[in-house]
mmCIF file of C-alpha atoms and ligand atoms in Angstrom:
data_model
loop_
_atom_site.group_PDB
_atom_site.id
_atom_site.type_symbol
_atom_site.label_atom_id
_atom_site.label_comp_id
_atom_site.label_asym_id
_atom_site.label_seq_id
_atom_site.Cartn_x
_atom_site.Cartn_y
_atom_site.Cartn_z
ATOM 1 C CA PRO X 1 68.712 125.952 118.357
ATOM 2 C CA PHE X 2 70.485 123.354 116.218
ATOM 3 C CA ILE X 3 73.881 121.884 116.894
ATOM 4 C CA GLN X 4 76.471 122.964 114.326
ATOM 5 C CA PRO X 5 78.469 119.853 113.500
ATOM 6 C CA PRO X 6 82.050 119.828 112.266
ATOM 7 C CA GLN X 7 82.429 120.425 108.547
ATOM 8 C CA VAL X 8 84.645 119.278 105.751
ATOM 9 C CA GLU X 9 85.100 121.612 102.802
ATOM 10 C CA TRP X 10 84.856 119.041 100.021
ATOM 11 C CA ALA X 11 86.979 120.952 97.526
ATOM 12 C CA SER X 12 90.013 121.309 99.782
ATOM 13 C CA GLY X 13 89.427 118.681 102.446
ATOM 14 C CA ALA X 14 89.795 121.304 105.164
ATOM 15 C CA LEU X 15 88.076 120.375 108.416
ATOM 16 C CA ALA X 16 86.422 123.112 110.470
ATOM 17 C CA LYS X 17 84.358 123.705 113.577
ATOM 18 C CA GLY X 18 85.533 120.685 115.497
ATOM 19 C CA PRO X 19 88.245 120.483 118.087
ATOM 20 C CA LEU X 20 91.012 119.142 115.865
ATOM 21 C CA LEU X 21 94.241 117.279 116.381
ATOM 22 C CA ARG X 22 96.879 118.106 113.784
ATOM 23 C CA LYS X 23 100.078 116.342 112.872
ATOM 24 C CA SER X 24 102.661 117.152 110.212
ATOM 25 C CA THR X 25 105.003 114.455 108.963
ATOM 26 C CA ARG X 26 108.246 115.772 107.473
ATOM 27 C CA ILE X 27 111.083 114.374 105.393
ATOM 28 C CA ARG X 28 113.177 114.045 108.572
ATOM 29 C CA ASP X 29 110.490 111.820 110.182
ATOM 30 C CA LEU X 30 110.540 109.270 107.361
ATOM 31 C CA THR X 31 113.875 107.520 107.884
ATOM 32 C CA GLY X 32 113.976 104.258 105.942
ATOM 33 C CA VAL X 33 110.542 104.707 104.393
ATOM 34 C CA PHE X 34 111.668 105.449 100.831
ATOM 35 C CA ALA X 35 113.787 103.051 98.789
ATOM 36 C CA ASP X 36 116.591 105.592 98.301
ATOM 37 C CA GLU X 37 117.564 106.609 101.838
ATOM 38 C CA SER X 38 120.486 108.768 100.698
ATOM 39 C CA ALA X 39 118.156 110.724 98.373
ATOM 40 C CA ARG X 40 115.904 111.361 101.385
ATOM 41 C CA GLN X 41 118.864 112.627 103.394
ATOM 42 C CA ARG X 42 119.738 115.112 100.650
ATOM 43 C CA LEU X 43 116.300 116.761 100.891
ATOM 44 C CA ALA X 44 115.400 119.481 103.399
ATOM 45 C CA GLY X 45 114.391 117.676 106.578
ATOM 46 C CA GLU X 46 111.737 120.218 107.545
ATOM 47 C CA HIS X 47 109.825 119.842 104.268
ATOM 48 C CA VAL X 48 106.301 118.591 105.075
ATOM 49 C CA VAL X 49 105.284 115.410 103.227
ATOM 50 C CA TYR X 50 101.781 115.138 104.709
ATOM 51 C CA ASP X 51 99.457 116.758 107.207
ATOM 52 C CA VAL X 52 96.725 114.891 109.079
ATOM 53 C CA GLU X 53 93.778 116.572 110.814
ATOM 54 C CA ILE X 54 91.586 114.453 113.068
ATOM 55 C CA LEU X 55 88.362 115.400 114.843
ATOM 56 C CA ALA X 56 88.977 115.035 118.563
ATOM 57 C CA THR X 57 86.241 112.516 119.309
ATOM 58 C CA SER X 58 85.984 109.542 121.647
ATOM 59 C CA PRO X 59 88.453 106.657 121.158
ATOM 60 C CA ALA X 60 86.203 104.223 123.025
ATOM 61 C CA GLU X 61 85.266 100.771 121.721
ATOM 62 C CA GLY X 62 82.563 101.177 119.067
ATOM 63 C CA GLU X 63 83.295 104.851 118.357
ATOM 64 C CA LEU X 64 84.704 106.145 115.074
ATOM 65 C CA TYR X 65 87.436 108.624 114.234
ATOM 66 C CA THR X 66 87.246 110.987 111.257
ATOM 67 C CA GLY X 67 90.320 112.549 109.735
ATOM 68 C CA VAL X 68 91.745 114.097 106.591
ATOM 69 C CA THR X 69 95.191 113.445 105.151
ATOM 70 C CA HIS X 70 96.750 116.048 102.850
ATOM 71 C CA LEU X 71 99.623 114.402 100.996
ATOM 72 C CA TYR X 72 101.775 116.913 99.145
ATOM 73 C CA PRO X 73 103.298 116.322 95.707
ATOM 74 C CA GLY X 74 106.936 115.364 95.541
ATOM 75 C CA ARG X 75 109.394 112.511 95.108
ATOM 76 C CA VAL X 76 112.341 111.008 96.917
ATOM 77 C CA GLY X 77 114.803 109.505 94.456
ATOM 78 C CA GLY X 78 111.977 109.218 91.922
ATOM 79 C CA GLU X 79 109.613 107.526 94.404
ATOM 80 C CA TYR X 80 106.403 109.456 94.922
ATOM 81 C CA PHE X 81 105.635 111.040 98.279
ATOM 82 C CA MET X 82 103.571 108.670 100.395
ATOM 83 C CA THR X 83 102.362 108.157 103.932
ATOM 84 C CA ARG X 84 104.337 105.869 106.236
ATOM 85 C CA GLY X 85 101.561 103.287 106.032
ATOM 86 C CA HIS X 86 100.395 100.878 108.709
ATOM 87 C CA PHE X 87 98.389 97.906 109.839
ATOM 88 C CA HIS X 88 95.953 98.724 112.593
ATOM 89 C CA ALA X 89 97.210 97.512 115.980
ATOM 90 C CA ARG X 90 93.817 95.856 116.291
ATOM 91 C CA ARG X 91 94.314 93.952 113.036
ATOM 92 C CA GLU X 92 90.648 93.101 112.475
ATOM 93 C CA GLN X 93 89.621 96.764 112.347
ATOM 94 C CA GLY X 94 88.858 98.180 108.896
ATOM 95 C CA GLU X 95 88.666 101.734 107.602
ATOM 96 C CA VAL X 96 87.043 103.698 104.774
ATOM 97 C CA TYR X 97 88.912 106.293 102.687
ATOM 98 C CA PHE X 98 87.184 108.832 100.416
ATOM 99 C CA GLY X 99 89.197 110.709 97.793
ATOM 100 C CA LEU X 100 88.580 114.474 97.989
ATOM 101 C CA ARG X 101 91.047 116.152 95.630
ATOM 102 C CA GLY X 102 94.089 115.370 93.571
ATOM 103 C CA SER X 103 94.915 111.916 92.326
ATOM 104 C CA GLY X 104 97.042 109.065 93.467
ATOM 105 C CA LEU X 105 96.977 105.511 94.713
ATOM 106 C CA LEU X 106 95.975 103.643 97.819
ATOM 107 C CA LEU X 107 98.356 100.743 98.416
ATOM 108 C CA LEU X 108 96.723 97.875 100.285
ATOM 109 C CA GLN X 109 98.612 94.829 101.526
ATOM 110 C CA ASN X 110 97.483 91.776 103.452
ATOM 111 C CA GLU X 111 99.426 89.886 106.104
ATOM 112 C CA GLN X 112 100.735 87.464 103.470
ATOM 113 C CA GLY X 113 102.417 90.386 101.678
ATOM 114 C CA GLN X 114 99.998 90.425 98.714
ATOM 115 C CA ALA X 115 99.531 94.017 97.586
ATOM 116 C CA ARG X 116 97.116 95.866 95.323
ATOM 117 C CA LEU X 117 96.708 99.468 94.221
ATOM 118 C CA GLU X 118 93.434 101.402 93.988
ATOM 119 C CA SER X 119 93.158 104.686 92.080
ATOM 120 C CA VAL X 120 92.272 107.606 94.325
ATOM 121 C CA CYS X 121 90.458 110.637 92.888
ATOM 122 C CA ALA X 122 87.776 113.092 94.020
ATOM 123 C CA GLY X 123 84.799 110.920 94.935
ATOM 124 C CA SER X 124 86.537 107.542 95.082
ATOM 125 C CA ILE X 125 85.501 105.254 97.954
ATOM 126 C CA HIS X 126 87.985 102.731 99.362
ATOM 127 C CA ILE X 127 86.865 99.952 101.653
ATOM 128 C CA ILE X 128 89.894 98.807 103.620
ATOM 129 C CA PRO X 129 89.104 95.448 105.202
ATOM 130 C CA GLY X 130 90.541 94.298 108.483
ATOM 131 C CA PHE X 131 94.018 92.697 108.435
ATOM 132 C CA THR X 132 95.028 95.074 105.602
ATOM 133 C CA ALA X 133 97.864 97.597 105.713
ATOM 134 C CA HIS X 134 97.296 100.878 103.888
ATOM 135 C CA ARG X 135 99.389 103.707 102.464
ATOM 136 C CA LEU X 136 98.482 106.733 100.313
ATOM 137 C CA ILE X 137 100.741 107.645 97.383
ATOM 138 C CA ASN X 138 100.551 110.976 95.538
ATOM 139 C CA THR X 139 101.305 110.379 91.849
ATOM 140 C CA SER X 140 100.219 113.864 90.770
ATOM 141 C CA SER X 141 101.616 117.375 90.972
ATOM 142 C CA GLU X 142 98.690 118.586 93.122
ATOM 143 C CA VAL X 143 97.840 117.975 96.763
ATOM 144 C CA LEU X 144 96.122 114.616 97.321
ATOM 145 C CA SER X 145 93.498 114.877 100.082
ATOM 146 C CA ALA X 146 91.476 111.987 101.435
ATOM 147 C CA LEU X 147 88.907 111.715 104.202
ATOM 148 C CA ALA X 148 89.037 108.623 106.400
ATOM 149 C CA VAL X 149 86.786 107.048 109.002
ATOM 150 C CA TRP X 150 88.142 104.321 111.276
ATOM 151 C CA PRO X 151 87.469 102.769 114.672
ATOM 152 C CA GLY X 152 88.823 104.658 117.658
ATOM 153 C CA VAL X 153 90.253 101.426 119.037
ATOM 154 C CA ALA X 154 92.120 100.511 115.822
ATOM 155 C CA GLY X 155 95.488 102.025 116.733
ATOM 156 C CA HIS X 156 98.569 101.829 114.497
ATOM 157 C CA ASP X 157 101.230 99.196 114.024
ATOM 158 C CA TYR X 158 104.087 100.700 112.030
ATOM 159 C CA ALA X 159 106.719 98.194 113.121
ATOM 160 C CA ALA X 160 105.094 95.305 111.237
ATOM 161 C CA LEU X 161 105.965 97.099 107.978
ATOM 162 C CA ALA X 162 109.433 98.262 108.949
ATOM 163 C CA LYS X 163 110.802 96.370 105.924
ATOM 164 C CA GLY X 164 108.318 98.147 103.697
ATOM 165 C CA PHE X 165 105.438 97.169 101.471
ATOM 166 C CA THR X 166 106.007 94.740 98.590
ATOM 167 C CA LEU X 167 105.211 97.399 95.957
ATOM 168 C CA ARG X 168 106.859 100.765 95.391
ATOM 169 C CA VAL X 169 105.706 103.448 92.956
ATOM 170 C CA PHE X 170 108.121 105.670 91.023
ATOM 171 C CA GLU X 171 108.020 108.235 88.262
ATOM 172 C CA GLU X 172 110.186 107.285 85.308
ATOM 173 C CA ASN X 173 110.103 109.126 81.974
ATOM 174 C CA GLN X 174 106.988 110.996 83.138
ATOM 175 C CA GLN X 175 105.207 107.681 83.675
ATOM 176 C CA ILE X 176 104.003 105.914 86.778
ATOM 177 C CA GLN X 177 106.097 102.778 87.319
ATOM 178 C CA VAL X 178 105.170 100.135 89.866
ATOM 179 C CA ARG X 179 108.024 97.965 91.123
ATOM 180 C CA GLU X 180 107.774 94.776 93.108
ATOM 181 C CA VAL X 181 110.320 94.601 95.872
ATOM 182 C CA GLN X 182 111.776 91.701 97.773
ATOM 183 C CA ASN X 183 111.796 92.492 101.492
ATOM 184 C CA ASP X 184 113.356 89.298 102.826
HETATM 185 C C1 6PG H 1 94.489 105.940 110.514
HETATM 186 C C2 6PG H 1 94.270 106.413 109.104
HETATM 187 C C3 6PG H 1 94.923 107.738 108.689
HETATM 188 C C4 6PG H 1 96.448 107.682 108.635
HETATM 189 C C5 6PG H 1 97.085 108.892 107.964
HETATM 190 C C6 6PG H 1 98.606 108.954 108.095
HETATM 191 O O1 6PG H 1 94.335 104.736 110.737
HETATM 192 O O2 6PG H 1 94.770 106.756 111.426
HETATM 193 O O3 6PG H 1 94.617 105.400 108.223
HETATM 194 O O4 6PG H 1 94.525 108.779 109.547
HETATM 195 O O5 6PG H 1 96.968 107.536 109.930
HETATM 196 O O6 6PG H 1 96.775 108.865 106.606
HETATM 197 O O7 6PG H 1 99.201 107.748 107.693
HETATM 198 P P1 6PG H 1 100.260 107.025 108.626
HETATM 199 O O8 6PG H 1 99.550 106.816 109.950
HETATM 200 O O9 6PG H 1 100.554 105.735 107.949
HETATM 201 O O10 6PG H 1 101.407 107.934 108.786
HETATM 202 NI NI1 NI H 2 94.474 103.362 109.215
#
């Protein structure tokens, strides 16, 4: 007699039982996203960098979306695999990320270009305020999966970050190296 809600398998981040929207983002989709564009072009274009699964729920004002991002391990010219990253089109709309598995970083950047990095691990909670761009970075050799909840009206603005974030994260000598970049 009870409604069976959608489920997330905590260990893997897999969503089940809901009507789901799925999107894969591949190396060939990420033109200009990594610092070393020629290194990106040398990689197999069909290689998947991240998969997103979203519960197909209402996008109306006041409603919330729930989704999982699975960001695979890898590097482009030493720079760790990462999501494209975005501001919400409705800039004031925030979001919450929950780390599920793997380890990495959540890069947050305000409209003034000030950036910070939060460690993501199983159980971490990330409050992304409004007016804050966000990008996941996988610094490990495992899949990084994170659950997110955000307003259905938030939308995405990728163009505002076409020049990139002000921090980039690389592996050098088996160490995580954060570099500040000048985008002007
Ligand atoms: C959102 C969420 C999240 C995000 C994915 C992929 O607002 O929809 O932040 O679902 O879209 O992690 O990241 P990109 O949208 O930056 O490719
Ligand atoms: Ni978002």
